[in-house]
XYZ file of C-alpha atoms in Angstrom:
591
model
C 6.422 5.743 11.210
C 7.302 5.659 7.785
C 9.505 3.619 6.030
C 12.600 5.431 5.228
C 14.984 2.610 4.599
C 17.443 2.311 1.386
C 14.889 0.457 -0.746
C 16.463 -2.703 -1.937
C 18.082 -2.884 -5.335
C 15.417 -5.186 -7.784
C 17.762 -7.199 -9.967
C 17.154 -6.573 -14.235
C 14.829 -7.609 -15.529
C 12.170 -8.161 -18.880
C 11.194 -4.162 -19.469
C 8.056 -4.001 -21.073
C 7.281 -0.501 -23.255
C 3.380 0.980 -21.729
C 3.179 3.017 -24.535
C 3.197 -0.519 -26.467
C 0.625 -0.611 -29.416
C -2.651 -2.174 -28.528
C -5.200 -2.293 -25.472
C -2.410 -1.536 -22.749
C -1.808 1.834 -24.730
C -1.680 4.628 -22.293
C -0.500 7.629 -21.230
C 4.317 7.569 -21.048
C 4.269 8.219 -17.168
C 6.396 6.000 -16.881
C 8.921 4.053 -19.209
C 9.328 0.618 -17.913
C 7.746 -1.705 -15.458
C 11.095 -1.458 -13.826
C 10.952 2.166 -13.079
C 7.383 1.970 -12.010
C 8.505 -1.223 -9.382
C 10.901 0.914 -8.326
C 8.387 4.186 -7.755
C 5.268 2.302 -6.604
C 7.367 0.029 -3.928
C 8.334 2.791 -1.751
C 4.802 4.550 -2.461
C 3.651 0.841 -0.732
C 5.559 0.794 1.902
C 4.706 3.789 3.026
C 0.978 3.283 2.547
C 0.890 0.413 4.685
C 3.298 2.091 7.389
C 0.320 4.830 7.197
C -2.321 2.414 8.261
C -0.989 1.107 11.298
C -0.998 2.001 14.921
C -0.055 3.886 16.712
C 2.229 6.553 14.584
C 0.263 5.376 11.002
C -0.098 8.988 9.891
C -3.711 7.867 8.357
C -4.253 5.393 11.523
C -3.936 8.515 14.102
C -4.880 7.319 17.513
C -4.710 3.789 16.695
C -3.672 0.922 19.048
C 0.200 0.710 18.266
C -0.067 -3.078 15.986
C -3.823 -2.323 14.757
C -4.418 -2.736 10.848
C -6.786 -0.341 9.315
C -7.974 -2.063 6.208
C -8.494 1.332 4.874
C -8.337 4.925 5.804
C -11.879 5.572 3.837
C -14.285 6.592 5.534
C -17.467 7.394 2.716
C -20.118 6.956 4.809
C -20.062 9.333 8.448
C -22.849 7.055 9.831
C -20.729 3.238 8.273
C -17.272 3.595 8.207
C -16.892 1.174 5.710
C -12.923 0.416 6.513
C -11.562 2.281 9.985
C -11.924 -1.562 10.563
C -8.715 -3.883 11.427
C -9.756 -7.297 9.544
C -8.319 -10.546 11.515
C -7.274 -11.570 7.866
C -5.980 -8.521 6.453
C -3.607 -7.876 8.859
C -2.644 -11.176 9.525
C -1.328 -10.465 5.471
C 0.083 -7.862 5.882
C 2.322 -9.036 8.374
C 3.168 -11.174 6.728
C 4.626 -9.620 3.954
C 6.125 -6.800 7.286
C 7.701 -10.077 8.460
C 9.152 -11.254 5.207
C 10.483 -7.834 4.279
C 11.813 -7.899 7.529
C 13.405 -11.462 7.508
C 15.117 -10.025 4.129
C 17.120 -7.282 5.881
C 14.554 -4.330 7.240
C 15.747 -4.380 10.252
C 13.737 -1.026 11.111
C 9.953 -3.550 11.190
C 10.916 -5.380 14.731
C 8.728 -3.507 16.680
C 5.799 -3.640 14.045
C 5.925 -6.665 14.699
C 6.326 -7.362 18.409
C 2.889 -4.306 18.512
C 1.331 -7.020 16.703
C 1.770 -10.171 18.480
C 0.831 -7.046 21.133
C -2.035 -6.867 19.488
C -3.380 -9.662 18.207
C -3.465 -11.474 21.743
C -5.543 -8.545 23.278
C -7.758 -8.843 20.258
C -8.001 -12.937 21.113
C -9.747 -12.381 25.003
C -12.773 -9.656 23.089
C -15.848 -11.243 23.696
C -17.516 -10.997 20.266
C -20.741 -11.435 18.069
C -19.306 -14.916 17.358
C -18.101 -15.804 20.853
C -15.648 -15.859 23.833
C -12.280 -16.557 23.683
C -12.704 -20.221 23.684
C -16.674 -20.355 22.384
C -15.343 -19.192 18.606
C -14.075 -16.125 18.913
C -11.229 -16.239 17.111
C -13.429 -16.806 14.576
C -14.995 -13.310 14.485
C -13.526 -11.033 11.285
C -12.981 -7.550 11.678
C -12.706 -5.365 15.185
C -13.254 -1.591 15.904
C -10.216 0.069 15.302
C -9.797 0.851 18.811
C -9.701 -3.100 19.594
C -13.773 -3.508 20.696
C -15.956 -5.155 19.456
C -17.540 -5.090 16.104
C -21.253 -6.053 16.861
C -23.266 -5.342 13.752
C -24.484 -8.344 11.295
C -21.764 -9.570 9.004
C -20.583 -12.495 7.742
C -19.229 -14.493 10.649
C -17.603 -16.489 11.394
C -14.808 -16.677 9.284
C -11.712 -19.758 9.829
C -8.945 -17.954 7.518
C -8.273 -15.156 10.405
C -6.393 -17.474 12.870
C -4.700 -19.513 10.759
C -3.619 -16.945 8.733
C -1.923 -14.762 11.983
C -0.827 -18.144 12.264
C 1.320 -18.463 10.055
C 2.672 -14.950 10.512
C 3.627 -15.168 13.723
C 5.329 -18.349 12.744
C 7.994 -16.996 9.970
C 8.517 -14.794 12.970
C 9.361 -16.752 15.706
C 11.532 -19.099 13.838
C 13.739 -16.560 13.018
C 13.886 -15.671 16.641
C 14.718 -19.106 17.890
C 16.994 -18.588 14.633
C 18.013 -15.688 16.367
C 18.546 -15.477 19.910
C 15.164 -15.287 20.652
C 14.003 -17.726 21.550
C 12.535 -17.033 24.946
C 10.408 -14.230 22.818
C 8.908 -16.229 21.129
C 8.373 -19.318 23.516
C 6.360 -16.988 26.169
C 5.185 -14.284 23.858
C 4.612 -15.142 20.290
C 3.523 -19.115 20.757
C 0.606 -18.680 22.951
C -0.659 -16.457 19.889
C -0.201 -19.330 17.655
C -1.091 -21.821 20.434
C -4.981 -20.125 20.388
C -5.092 -19.294 16.698
C -3.585 -23.584 16.086
C -5.956 -24.933 18.159
C -9.156 -22.992 16.823
C -8.093 -23.592 13.360
C -7.804 -27.956 14.356
C -11.053 -27.421 16.132
C -13.269 -26.037 13.213
C -11.271 -26.605 10.188
C -14.051 -28.916 8.913
C -16.962 -26.444 9.905
C -17.926 -23.945 6.841
C -17.275 -20.217 6.914
C -17.939 -17.146 4.880
C -15.453 -16.716 3.116
C -11.920 -14.560 2.552
C -14.744 -11.578 0.170
C -17.134 -12.990 2.899
C -20.502 -13.324 0.446
C -20.598 -17.762 0.880
C -21.185 -19.615 3.252
C -19.113 -22.538 2.507
C -16.033 -24.949 2.625
C -13.639 -22.469 1.279
C -10.523 -23.772 -0.506
C -8.707 -20.345 0.128
C -9.653 -20.871 4.335
C -8.496 -24.885 3.970
C -5.077 -23.856 2.225
C -3.868 -21.847 4.554
C -5.279 -24.383 7.247
C -2.690 -27.204 6.097
C 0.695 -24.701 6.135
C -0.628 -23.529 10.055
C -0.980 -26.915 10.874
C 2.151 -28.217 9.646
C 4.253 -25.662 10.097
C 2.700 -24.863 13.739
C 3.420 -27.919 14.168
C 6.927 -28.494 13.673
C 6.976 -24.781 16.038
C 6.086 -26.343 19.210
C 7.933 -29.048 18.346
C 11.601 -26.636 18.202
C 9.954 -25.095 21.122
C 9.330 -28.083 23.257
C 5.523 -27.304 23.446
C 2.569 -28.869 21.924
C -0.545 -29.019 19.269
C -2.452 -30.597 20.370
C -4.370 -32.072 16.796
C -1.828 -30.560 14.197
C 0.213 -33.679 13.005
C -3.713 -35.703 12.652
C -5.213 -32.912 11.001
C -3.093 -31.772 8.894
C -3.711 -34.444 5.891
C -6.974 -34.627 5.751
C -6.804 -30.902 5.372
C -4.849 -31.974 2.765
C -6.947 -35.476 1.230
C -10.400 -32.385 1.396
C -8.819 -29.999 -0.104
C -7.901 -32.224 -3.632
C -11.624 -32.420 -3.734
C -12.168 -28.486 -5.289
C -9.957 -29.619 -7.985
C -12.841 -30.428 -10.854
C -9.577 -31.341 -13.479
C -9.791 -27.822 -15.790
C -9.804 -25.633 -12.730
C -10.053 -25.470 -7.895
C -13.999 -24.846 -8.031
C -13.176 -21.887 -4.492
C -16.213 -22.923 -2.643
C -18.088 -25.787 -2.382
C -20.862 -27.474 0.320
C -23.294 -24.366 -1.304
C -25.131 -23.343 -4.499
C -24.046 -20.437 -4.702
C -24.588 -19.931 -8.637
C -21.174 -19.672 -9.340
C -17.896 -21.063 -11.355
C -16.159 -21.174 -8.243
C -13.434 -19.341 -10.696
C -12.092 -17.482 -7.780
C -9.385 -15.671 -7.697
C -9.303 -16.853 -4.595
C -7.581 -20.029 -5.966
C -4.655 -17.530 -6.951
C -4.337 -16.486 -3.328
C -4.724 -19.623 -1.913
C -1.393 -20.999 -4.620
C 1.075 -17.455 -3.932
C 0.502 -17.954 0.194
C 1.121 -21.555 0.394
C 4.010 -21.368 -1.760
C 7.248 -23.044 -0.736
C 10.611 -21.690 -2.562
C 12.008 -25.819 -1.767
C 8.776 -27.229 -3.400
C 8.692 -29.879 -6.869
C 5.587 -28.055 -8.664
C 3.427 -30.445 -6.341
C -0.339 -31.149 -6.905
C -0.934 -31.812 -5.115
C -0.427 -28.655 -2.844
C -1.626 -26.868 -5.754
C 2.724 -25.206 -5.780
C 2.798 -21.894 -7.411
C 4.667 -24.221 -10.924
C 2.612 -27.193 -10.768
C 0.242 -28.319 -12.979
C -2.980 -27.440 -11.961
C -1.775 -24.110 -10.471
C -0.824 -22.763 -14.080
C -3.931 -24.519 -15.911
C -6.463 -23.183 -13.309
C -4.449 -19.090 -14.036
C -5.563 -19.425 -17.178
C -9.128 -20.595 -16.543
C -9.450 -18.076 -13.370
C -7.535 -14.977 -15.779
C -9.500 -15.975 -19.036
C -12.775 -15.555 -16.822
C -11.922 -11.721 -17.133
C -11.317 -11.647 -20.636
C -15.562 -10.718 -22.158
C -16.501 -8.961 -18.475
C -14.403 -5.848 -18.480
C -15.157 -3.114 -20.698
C -10.542 -2.643 -20.204
C -9.840 -5.943 -21.387
C -11.734 -6.253 -24.473
C -9.029 -6.535 -27.725
C -6.308 -8.320 -25.762
C -5.407 -10.788 -27.332
C -5.105 -15.252 -26.096
C -2.149 -15.304 -23.597
C -1.141 -11.786 -22.889
C -2.680 -10.072 -19.342
C -6.055 -8.402 -18.139
C -7.111 -6.541 -15.090
C -8.528 -9.590 -13.575
C -11.529 -9.571 -9.927
C -12.752 -11.761 -7.164
C -15.135 -13.609 -9.924
C -17.066 -12.956 -13.169
C -19.359 -12.931 -11.373
C -19.081 -10.057 -8.765
C -21.719 -6.805 -8.311
C -20.141 -5.320 -5.571
C -19.400 -2.116 -6.731
C -21.033 -4.120 -10.325
C -18.178 -6.234 -10.388
C -14.688 -4.627 -11.328
C -10.708 -5.630 -11.644
C -9.420 -5.997 -7.808
C -5.825 -4.417 -7.617
C -5.021 -6.870 -5.554
C -6.263 -9.460 -7.215
C -4.571 -9.112 -10.961
C -1.036 -8.192 -8.897
C -2.071 -11.796 -7.928
C -1.660 -13.153 -11.403
C 1.938 -12.072 -11.604
C 2.681 -13.119 -8.433
C 1.747 -16.225 -8.975
C 4.084 -16.888 -12.485
C 7.172 -15.411 -10.898
C 7.013 -17.525 -7.915
C 6.978 -19.973 -10.241
C 9.758 -19.130 -12.628
C 11.851 -19.026 -8.214
C 10.278 -22.968 -8.330
C 11.578 -23.862 -11.782
C 15.065 -22.610 -11.504
C 15.310 -24.322 -8.288
C 14.322 -27.844 -9.263
C 16.355 -27.249 -12.561
C 13.739 -27.775 -15.362
C 10.883 -27.025 -16.664
C 8.146 -30.096 -17.362
C 5.178 -29.290 -19.393
C 2.848 -32.373 -19.252
C -1.113 -32.354 -20.696
C -2.651 -30.368 -17.867
C -0.248 -26.913 -17.737
C -0.503 -27.711 -21.778
C -3.085 -25.266 -22.415
C -1.223 -22.392 -19.589
C 1.971 -22.850 -21.960
C 0.583 -22.702 -25.700
C -1.070 -18.616 -24.651
C 2.211 -17.630 -24.247
C 4.317 -19.842 -26.208
C 2.495 -21.809 -29.167
C 4.455 -23.975 -30.155
C 5.688 -25.986 -27.124
C 5.337 -29.279 -27.285
C 5.297 -31.997 -23.713
C 7.967 -33.156 -22.570
C 10.342 -31.734 -19.213
C 13.139 -29.312 -20.564
C 16.247 -29.210 -18.215
C 18.163 -25.454 -17.488
C 20.444 -24.735 -20.054
C 17.870 -25.759 -22.742
C 16.710 -23.185 -26.104
C 13.417 -23.918 -25.028
C 13.693 -23.973 -20.532
C 15.034 -20.143 -21.257
C 11.714 -19.386 -24.106
C 9.517 -20.883 -21.285
C 11.060 -18.211 -17.848
C 11.421 -15.311 -20.466
C 7.234 -15.888 -22.400
C 6.223 -16.126 -18.334
C 8.379 -13.903 -17.019
C 6.560 -11.469 -19.800
C 3.702 -12.490 -19.206
C 4.387 -11.477 -15.497
C 5.420 -8.737 -16.286
C 2.245 -7.488 -18.525
C -0.561 -7.627 -15.690
C 2.538 -5.115 -13.195
C 1.591 -3.124 -16.538
C -1.622 -2.969 -15.582
C -2.259 -2.135 -12.639
C 0.620 1.089 -13.803
C -2.052 1.818 -16.286
C -4.788 1.776 -13.493
C -2.817 3.941 -11.174
C -2.942 6.770 -10.800
C -0.120 9.065 -11.015
C 0.394 9.373 -7.233
C 0.686 6.393 -6.576
C -2.318 5.415 -4.157
C -3.337 2.330 -4.310
C -7.721 1.794 -4.264
C -9.484 -0.870 -3.981
C -10.955 -1.821 -7.345
C -10.757 0.101 -10.210
C -13.661 0.452 -12.809
C -14.268 -2.366 -15.427
C -14.855 0.129 -17.983
C -12.451 3.374 -17.854
C -9.772 2.114 -15.309
C -10.525 4.829 -12.096
C -9.565 3.561 -8.870
C -13.101 3.162 -7.116
C -14.212 2.075 -3.275
C -11.549 2.268 -0.445
C -9.122 4.022 -0.970
C -4.918 3.870 0.286
C -6.636 -0.209 0.840
C -3.495 -1.830 3.724
C -3.933 -4.676 0.912
C -3.183 -3.365 -2.109
C 0.165 -1.959 -1.201
C 1.009 -5.529 0.317
C -0.069 -7.630 -2.538
C 2.079 -4.879 -5.158
C 5.406 -5.843 -2.274
C 4.756 -9.728 -2.110
C 4.154 -9.104 -5.757
C 7.156 -7.985 -6.938
C 9.767 -8.974 -4.409
C 9.183 -12.186 -6.275
C 10.093 -10.796 -9.557
C 13.072 -10.260 -7.056
C 13.903 -12.835 -5.921
C 12.793 -12.425 -2.269
C 11.096 -15.245 -0.934
C 10.200 -16.536 2.251
C 11.400 -19.661 3.964
C 9.997 -22.295 3.616
C 7.523 -23.647 5.523
C 7.511 -27.437 5.067
C 6.009 -28.361 2.236
C 8.333 -31.176 0.680
C 7.766 -33.686 3.758
C 4.124 -32.592 3.795
C 2.331 -32.851 0.181
C 0.721 -36.105 0.339
C -2.370 -36.785 1.069
C -4.328 -40.214 1.641
C -5.774 -41.514 0.141
C -9.036 -41.974 1.752
C -9.856 -38.947 4.021
C -10.668 -39.078 7.440
C -13.612 -36.818 8.614
C -12.527 -35.807 12.533
C -15.423 -37.815 14.888
C -18.383 -34.528 15.282
C -18.238 -32.765 18.965
C -21.852 -32.167 18.422
C -24.190 -30.428 21.066
C -28.117 -31.543 21.115
C -30.787 -27.697 20.901
C -33.942 -28.429 21.735
C -35.671 -25.814 19.840
C -38.929 -24.749 20.803
C -41.569 -22.501 19.930
C -44.844 -20.970 20.896
C -46.116 -20.167 17.097
C -50.098 -20.298 16.164
C -50.655 -21.586 13.252
C -53.513 -22.335 11.002
C -54.388 -25.426 8.960
C -51.544 -26.420 6.365
C -48.970 -23.939 7.745
C -45.643 -25.165 9.065
C -42.862 -24.250 11.906
C -39.106 -24.356 10.550
C -35.473 -23.285 12.000
C -33.382 -21.102 9.845
C -29.995 -20.257 10.569
C -26.199 -19.203 9.469
C -25.467 -23.202 10.232
C -24.911 -25.973 7.139
C -26.875 -27.708 10.224
C -29.706 -24.782 10.114
C -29.593 -24.267 5.929
C -27.397 -21.499 5.435
C -30.372 -18.396 6.053
C -31.869 -20.754 2.408
C -35.837 -21.312 3.373
C -36.218 -24.471 1.468
C -32.993 -26.271 3.858
C -34.741 -24.587 7.136
C -35.575 -27.260 9.373
C -38.401 -28.917 10.577
C -40.783 -28.526 13.901
C -42.816 -31.011 14.895
C -46.891 -30.496 16.181
C -46.841 -33.547 18.229
C -47.105 -31.849 22.045
C -49.442 -28.355 19.545
C -52.155 -28.268 21.538
C -55.116 -25.022 21.405
C -53.376 -23.653 24.723
C -50.375 -24.479 24.052
C -48.918 -24.290 20.474
C -45.482 -25.502 20.928
C -43.393 -26.413 18.042
C -40.675 -28.150 18.553
C -37.381 -30.495 17.378
C -34.033 -31.291 18.342
C -31.290 -31.249 16.717
C -27.920 -31.782 16.429
C -25.139 -28.589 16.444
C -21.450 -28.271 17.399
C -20.535 -27.848 20.219
C -19.610 -24.031 21.714
C -20.455 -22.487 18.830
C -22.887 -19.078 18.460
C -25.521 -18.724 15.428
C -28.049 -16.822 14.888
C -31.382 -18.164 14.099
C -35.005 -16.771 12.632
C -38.436 -19.269 12.785
C -40.007 -19.035 9.702
C -43.604 -19.963 8.939
C -44.378 -22.430 5.448
C -47.751 -21.844 4.110
C -49.017 -25.789 2.342
C -48.727 -23.143 -1.497
C -45.366 -22.917 -0.682
C -45.072 -19.117 0.641
C -42.788 -18.114 3.469
C -43.710 -15.641 5.814
C -40.628 -14.770 8.274
C -40.637 -13.869 11.868
C -39.611 -9.760 12.557
C -36.220 -8.532 12.992
C -34.056 -9.164 14.800
C -32.332 -12.237 13.956
C -32.288 -14.378 17.862
C -28.666 -15.603 18.896
C -27.850 -18.840 20.906
C -24.607 -20.598 21.482
C -24.530 -24.328 22.446
C -23.653 -25.299 25.332
C -19.801 -26.779 25.945
C -18.674 -30.483 25.768
C -19.442 -34.023 23.053
C -22.956 -34.840 23.708
C -23.758 -32.088 26.040
C -27.704 -31.008 25.724
C -29.602 -27.092 25.959
C -33.120 -26.065 25.048
C -34.241 -22.954 24.439
C -38.207 -21.904 24.529
C -39.451 -18.652 22.215
C -42.374 -17.229 20.796
C -42.969 -15.986 17.695
C -42.726 -13.039 16.864
């Protein structure tokens, strides 16, 4: 069902010519950002709905409520984006729920379809586990709702809290509008499973939202904190329980503080990936956890907080010299934004959703400042403000002051310039792909990316003052002075492998868990040859691993000179025993 309702009116905004001199000079297809938004918003909502089953124009045959990441099928042997991602679907539906609450009642059935579809997927066993053994951390499924069993970066622990947030916003609306029974009996059971997963696994590593590195992700933990806070509140409202939500949330917030370097957010820690950590992951986190009632809180990295503003500068600046299309753009002017500057996927390019996120943070910050009635410029945020207002000084500027008005105007202009960058590299039909070429701006990778369209909607709605309801940030933004990790729930797993070796060789086990070195041979766990005999070449070790967890692993040999030999494919897979302190044994032979 394509969107047919009349577009909500957008307020008058500062017009920025796309035909200005300098790097943004381009075809005069649209004379202003306002005109572009009006047409592109229509294209974007249609683009989102076209990718949702059953009646989406580009999702024919897909079950109701299932979001196709992209209709792109670039390789007939591997339909690259013909899958449904838990993360992408949750962020897309969060945007649709917000749009529904703002007045688009035509979306009601879509929301109910999403609830049903996600309830079904929660019960599908997959390579990450079963419904109660980590399966909710599976990143993607086939569009027919069956498990994807190929190799992938799994688990990804952002999906459950993101889905919980989208459904919590909907459940709160239902409660406020006579739908408490539906909220309690249909929506809450899905939320409850996601929250239980989130409570259980928040302190374990997983793959980041780019599905590349296994560690502690700022995006995942920021989404986790929000989901636990609002989930606990919803449980109370419905007379339900959310075991561990209230106690885990402050500890997650405490852990989040460790990602702040003093000048930017290091988006992925507890890994050695060779990157600076300047990643649009952090800007996406800030806009996801935006609370319209917040007071620019640093601890939750709100869009208007000093930390988030300085991080915005650090992340966007990191792309100024790596993309050809950004060359010549002055400091304090918008640039095309990608995932992270070291990116090599498709040779590393800007993403539409990343550039739109940079704009959305600025629009969200303006909303917060207008609500508060002042802007505070301190030593942390000063570099951000000086890029767009070189003469600005530290201080607090009230809403009726000339300086306040200058700040709001400059930040609005800066946000609009990011939209203008997107406008410049959007084809005439408004189709938003995943990326655009870093040298000539041509669309690249997956076409009609659902998340790109959803990102356009949320950015421009924030610009228009259309916001999401509060999630309770003002009462949940003080981190404990000391972080306390939850008690480990480990199982003792004994690895036995028969592997004939020569003098000087040793055998190790390595795998996808942090406890098994995250596939890094240098961090592999050694096995003992204390029981090794010529007739029984046994290597063994007992290792504490998270209980009820599915993981892949292999054995490797290391020679005395450091040469590493891997056993042959495929990877081995094992599910640890359930219950804290439980034991299990695996018996393997080298292959």
